[in-house]
Amino acid sequence: TGHNNLNSHLHRMNMALEPLCEFCDLQNSGIDPIFCPDETAMHIIEDCPAFAIQRIHHFQNFKISLAEILSSKNPLPTTLRNIIKFFDKSDCFKKVPQFTKPISPRR
């Protein structure tokens, strides 16, 4: 559903300044932000450099697509368990949102 506390979703909710991935930190490297990927679950699991070690550990690959993960020779329950373990170990969903505007107490 895309509902999570990664910057891509938080930015749509006015709870993050940018949708860009803060884990791979490309925006602070002098690279034009147009080339920086949005921080999505797909980016994290497939190709964010900050999580390469976790990908190697859980999926035996430095960079991998979700289609490749799901088409692995492992039974589906094992594959899903590996995906859950990957996200659990990454701690990417545990960050605290930074609000860009004051949130009104009345909604």
N, CA and C of each residue as an Amber inpcrd file, in Angstrom:
protein
   321
   0.8190000  -1.2060000   0.0000000   0.0000000   0.0000000   0.0000000
   0.8600000   1.2670000   0.0000000   2.1290000   1.1180000   0.3480000
   3.0020000   2.2830000   0.4000000   2.8950000   3.0600000   1.6950000
   2.0320000   2.6480000   2.6110000   1.8970000   3.3380000   3.8870000
   2.9820000   2.8400000   4.8360000   3.9300000   3.7210000   5.1060000
   5.0450000   3.3780000   5.9840000   5.7080000   4.6680000   6.4320000
   6.7960000   4.5710000   7.1370000   7.4720000   5.7960000   7.5730000
   8.7640000   6.0280000   6.8020000   8.7670000   5.6570000   5.5270000
   9.8860000   5.9970000   4.6420000   9.5910000   7.3460000   3.9950000
  10.6300000   8.0560000   3.6040000  10.4810000   9.4330000   3.1350000
   9.5180000   9.6130000   1.9730000   9.4500000   8.6600000   1.0710000
   8.5500000   8.8120000  -0.0720000   7.1060000   8.9890000   0.3840000
   6.6680000   8.1530000   1.2950000   5.3080000   8.2690000   1.8170000
   5.1690000   9.4800000   2.7430000   6.1420000   9.6720000   3.6090000
   6.0710000  10.7960000   4.5510000   6.0290000  12.1390000   3.8240000
   6.7380000  12.2430000   2.7240000   6.7400000  13.4830000   1.9540000
   5.3380000  13.7800000   1.4070000   4.6460000  12.7470000   0.9430000
   3.2700000  12.9360000   0.4590000   2.3390000  13.3830000   1.5820000
   2.6770000  13.0320000   2.8170000   1.8580000  13.3870000   3.9770000
   2.3410000  14.6830000   4.6480000   3.2920000  15.3930000   4.0090000
   3.8960000  16.6060000   4.5730000   4.5940000  16.3390000   5.9000000
   5.2110000  15.1620000   6.0010000   5.9120000  14.8010000   7.2270000
   7.4010000  14.5990000   6.9820000   7.8690000  14.8700000   5.7730000
   9.2930000  14.8160000   5.4410000   9.5740000  15.9190000   4.4290000
  10.7460000  16.5180000   4.5500000  11.1020000  17.6070000   3.6420000
  11.2890000  17.1320000   2.2070000  11.8470000  15.9500000   2.0380000
  12.1460000  15.3970000   0.7150000  11.7150000  13.9360000   0.6650000
  11.3870000  13.4290000  -0.5290000  11.0900000  11.9990000  -0.6490000
  12.3550000  11.1540000  -0.8060000  13.5080000  11.8160000  -0.8610000
  14.7640000  11.1360000  -1.1800000  15.2360000  10.2150000  -0.0630000
  15.9780000   9.1890000  -0.4680000  16.4910000   8.2070000   0.4890000
  17.5950000   8.8170000   1.3360000  17.3840000   8.8230000   2.6330000
  18.4150000   9.3450000   3.5320000  19.4100000   8.2620000   3.9320000
  19.0920000   7.0070000   3.6340000  20.0050000   5.9230000   3.9900000
  21.1960000   5.8510000   3.0500000  20.9660000   6.0260000   1.7490000
  22.1070000   5.9670000   0.8330000  22.8310000   7.3070000   0.7780000
  22.2130000   8.3690000   1.3080000  22.8640000   9.6560000   1.5390000
  23.4870000  10.2550000   0.2860000  22.9080000   9.9850000  -0.8830000
  23.4420000  10.5530000  -2.1230000  23.2530000  12.0630000  -2.1860000
  22.1680000  12.5680000  -1.5650000  21.9170000  13.9990000  -1.6490000
  22.9860000  14.8210000  -0.9420000  23.7180000  14.2180000   0.0100000
  24.7840000  14.9380000   0.7020000  26.1520000  14.7060000   0.0790000
  26.1890000  14.0050000  -1.0500000  27.4590000  13.7040000  -1.6940000
  27.7760000  14.6550000  -2.8410000  26.9170000  15.6450000  -3.0560000
  27.1500000  16.5850000  -4.1420000  26.4920000  16.1550000  -5.4410000
  25.8300000  15.0020000  -5.4480000  25.1200000  14.5380000  -6.6430000
  23.8380000  15.3410000  -6.7800000  23.4970000  15.7070000  -7.9960000
  22.2630000  16.4300000  -8.2670000  21.0880000  15.6120000  -7.7240000
  20.2070000  16.2230000  -6.9210000  19.0870000  15.4820000  -6.3300000
  18.1930000  14.7740000  -7.3460000  18.2090000  15.2310000  -8.5870000
  17.3870000  14.5710000  -9.6010000  17.8120000  13.1120000  -9.8050000
  19.0590000  12.7890000  -9.4480000  19.5570000  11.4300000  -9.6030000
  19.4340000  10.6070000  -8.3210000  18.9890000  11.2200000  -7.2480000
  18.8410000  10.5070000  -5.9840000  17.5010000   9.7790000  -5.9750000
  17.4890000   8.5170000  -5.5810000  16.2320000   7.7650000  -5.5770000
  15.3400000   8.1530000  -4.4060000  14.0460000   8.0010000  -4.6180000
  13.1010000   8.1780000  -3.5180000  13.2590000   7.0260000  -2.5370000
  13.0020000   7.3200000  -1.2870000  13.1070000   6.3130000  -0.2280000
  11.8060000   5.5200000  -0.1660000  11.7940000   4.3930000  -0.8610000
  10.6470000   3.4880000  -0.8840000  11.0920000   2.1140000  -0.4030000
  10.1280000   1.2740000  -0.0370000  10.4640000  -0.0900000   0.3770000
  11.1410000  -0.8330000  -0.7730000  10.6860000  -0.6000000  -1.9980000
  11.2830000  -1.2570000  -3.1620000  12.7460000  -0.8430000  -3.3290000
  13.0400000   0.4510000  -3.1770000  14.4280000   0.9230000  -3.2770000
  15.2910000   0.2800000  -2.1960000  14.7730000   0.2250000  -0.9740000
  15.5300000  -0.3450000   0.1510000  15.8610000  -1.8120000  -0.1200000
  14.8610000  -2.5890000  -0.5210000  15.0900000  -4.0230000  -0.6880000
  15.8790000  -4.3510000  -1.9590000  15.7600000  -3.5300000  -2.9930000
  16.4000000  -3.8640000  -4.2640000  17.8030000  -3.3050000  -4.4440000
  18.0100000  -2.0190000  -4.1320000  19.3010000  -1.4620000  -4.5350000
  19.9010000  -0.3470000  -3.6870000  19.3340000  -0.0450000  -2.5300000
  19.9390000   0.9900000  -1.6880000  21.3160000   0.5030000  -1.2150000
  22.3700000   1.2850000  -1.4860000  23.7180000   0.8630000  -1.1030000
  23.8810000   0.6140000   0.3960000  23.1100000   1.3280000   1.2060000
  23.2420000   1.1820000   2.6580000  22.8290000  -0.2070000   3.1540000
  22.0690000  -0.9340000   2.3510000  21.5640000  -2.2390000   2.7800000
  22.1380000  -3.3870000   1.9650000  23.2500000  -3.1540000   1.3040000
  23.8740000  -4.1940000   0.4760000  24.2630000  -5.4190000   1.3040000
  24.8260000  -5.2120000   2.4760000  25.2500000  -6.3370000   3.3250000
  24.0450000  -7.1790000   3.7400000  22.9470000  -6.5010000   4.1170000
  21.7440000  -7.2460000   4.4890000  21.1960000  -8.0330000   3.2980000
  21.2380000  -7.4320000   2.0890000  20.7700000  -8.1590000   0.8960000
  21.6210000  -9.3980000   0.6520000  22.9310000  -9.2640000   0.7780000
  23.8170000 -10.4150000   0.5900000  23.4870000 -11.4930000   1.6210000
  23.2840000 -11.0810000   2.8630000  22.9950000 -12.0350000   3.9400000
  21.6670000 -12.7700000   3.7100000  20.6200000 -12.0370000   3.3280000
  19.2910000 -12.6320000   3.2220000  18.9690000 -13.1990000   1.8420000
  19.5660000 -12.6020000   0.7840000  19.1950000 -13.0060000  -0.5790000
  20.3970000 -13.4240000  -1.4310000  21.5930000 -13.4730000  -0.8190000
  22.8270000 -13.8890000  -1.4910000  23.1320000 -13.0590000  -2.7350000
  22.7790000 -11.7740000  -2.6880000  23.0410000 -10.8990000  -3.8180000
  23.1770000  -9.4610000  -3.3460000  24.1130000  -8.7320000  -3.9590000
  24.3600000  -7.3300000  -3.6210000  23.2020000  -6.4460000  -4.0630000
  22.6630000  -6.7100000  -5.2400000  21.5530000  -5.9580000  -5.8180000
  20.6080000  -6.9760000  -6.4330000  19.3210000  -6.8760000  -6.1100000
  18.3680000  -7.8990000  -6.5530000  16.9940000  -7.2620000  -6.7090000
  16.2260000  -7.7520000  -7.6630000  14.8690000  -7.2350000  -7.8360000
  13.8920000  -8.0640000  -7.0080000  12.7670000  -7.4700000  -6.7050000
  11.7510000  -8.1940000  -5.9550000  11.2890000  -9.4160000  -6.7560000
  11.1980000  -9.2840000  -8.0700000  10.8090000 -10.4250000  -8.9170000
  11.7980000 -11.5800000  -8.7550000  13.0940000 -11.2560000  -8.6790000
  14.1090000 -12.3050000  -8.4850000  13.9710000 -12.9480000  -7.1060000
  13.6750000 -12.1310000  -6.1020000  13.4950000 -12.6640000  -4.7530000
  12.3140000 -13.6370000  -4.7290000  11.2050000 -13.2200000  -5.3310000
   9.9930000 -14.0420000  -5.3050000  10.0910000 -15.2840000  -6.1850000
  10.9770000 -15.2560000  -7.1870000  11.1180000 -16.4150000  -8.0660000
  12.2520000 -17.3380000  -7.6220000  12.7520000 -17.1320000  -6.4120000
  13.8420000 -17.9720000  -5.9220000  13.3670000 -19.4090000  -5.7560000
  14.3140000 -20.3000000  -5.5870000  14.0030000 -21.7250000  -5.4400000
  13.4710000 -22.0660000  -4.0500000  13.5420000 -21.1070000  -3.1360000
  13.0190000 -21.3350000  -1.7860000  11.4960000 -21.4070000  -1.8170000
  10.9050000 -22.1710000  -0.9100000   9.4380000 -22.1500000  -0.7900000
   8.9770000 -20.7420000  -0.4030000   7.7710000 -20.3790000  -0.8120000
   7.2490000 -19.0280000  -0.5530000   7.3120000 -18.6300000   0.9190000
   6.9350000 -19.4990000   1.8740000   7.0370000 -19.0880000   3.2890000
   8.4700000 -18.7170000   3.6870000   9.4620000 -19.4160000   3.1710000
  10.8610000 -19.0970000   3.4730000  11.2390000 -17.7600000   2.8570000
  10.8090000 -17.5320000   1.6260000  11.0950000 -16.2650000   0.9440000
  10.4710000 -15.0980000   1.6980000   9.2170000 -15.2340000   2.0920000
   8.5450000 -14.1660000   2.8470000   9.2150000 -13.9340000   4.1930000
   9.6400000 -15.0070000   4.8440000  10.3610000 -14.8780000   6.1170000
  11.6630000 -14.1060000   5.9110000  12.3680000 -14.3830000   4.8020000
  13.6110000 -13.6610000   4.5030000  13.3520000 -12.1760000   4.2600000
  12.2690000 -11.8540000   3.5840000  11.9200000 -10.4440000   3.3490000
  11.6230000  -9.7590000   4.6760000  10.8520000 -10.4000000   5.5300000
  10.5270000  -9.8220000   6.8400000  11.7880000  -9.6450000   7.6760000
  12.6490000 -10.6350000   7.6820000  13.9090000 -10.5280000   8.4350000
  14.7710000  -9.4030000   7.8920000  14.8090000  -9.2700000   6.5630000
  15.5840000  -8.1970000   5.9510000  15.1240000  -6.8360000   6.4690000
  13.8200000  -6.5830000   6.3980000  13.3090000  -5.2870000   6.8480000
  13.4550000  -5.1090000   8.3530000  13.3020000  -6.1830000   9.1070000
  13.4800000  -6.0950000  10.5550000  14.9190000  -5.7190000  10.9070000
  15.8860000  -6.3580000  10.2800000  17.3040000  -6.0700000  10.5490000
  17.7240000  -4.6990000  10.0270000  17.0550000  -4.2160000   8.9890000
  17.4540000  -2.9350000   8.3950000  17.0970000  -1.7430000   9.2830000
  16.0870000  -1.9010000  10.1460000  15.6050000  -0.8120000  11.0040000
  15.0830000   0.3940000  10.2220000  14.8680000   0.2480000   8.9260000
  14.4480000   1.3970000   8.1230000  13.0460000   1.8870000   8.4710000
  12.2000000   1.0240000   9.0300000  10.8450000   1.4500000   9.3750000
  10.7490000   2.0030000  10.7920000  11.8710000   2.0680000  11.4920000
  11.8530000   2.5130000  12.8890000  12.2030000   3.9820000  13.0690000
  12.4730000   4.6730000  11.9790000  12.8440000   6.0790000  12.1240000
  11.6360000   6.9250000  12.4840000  11.8920000   8.0570000  13.0960000
  10.8370000   8.9560000  13.5440000  10.6160000  10.0240000  12.4780000
   9.3630000  10.2180000  12.0430000   9.0850000  11.2440000  11.0310000
   9.4470000  12.6400000  11.5220000   9.9160000  13.4640000  10.6100000
  10.2100000  14.8700000  10.8950000   9.1560000  15.7110000  10.1810000
   8.3160000  16.3890000  10.9310000   7.2220000  17.1550000  10.3460000
   7.7420000  18.4060000   9.6560000   7.1950000  18.7040000   8.4750000
   7.5980000  19.9020000   7.7470000   6.7020000  21.0850000   8.0990000
   5.5030000  20.8010000   8.5660000   4.5720000  21.8410000   8.9610000
   3.9430000  21.4120000  10.2930000   3.5520000  22.3840000  11.1120000
   2.8700000  21.9870000  12.3470000   1.5850000  21.2430000  12.0020000
   1.3290000  20.1790000  12.7130000   0.1070000  19.4070000  12.4950000
  -0.9760000  19.9800000  13.3830000  -2.0960000  20.2810000  12.7770000
  -3.2230000  20.8520000  13.5120000  -3.8120000  19.8140000  14.4520000
  -4.1120000  20.1930000  15.6950000  -4.7300000  19.2340000  16.6210000
  -6.1440000  18.8630000  16.1720000  -6.7770000  19.7500000  15.3720000
  -8.1260000  19.4690000  14.8620000  -8.0020000  18.9640000  13.4380000
  -8.6570000  17.8830000  13.1580000  -8.6250000  17.3380000  11.7940000
 -10.0070000  17.2240000  11.2620000
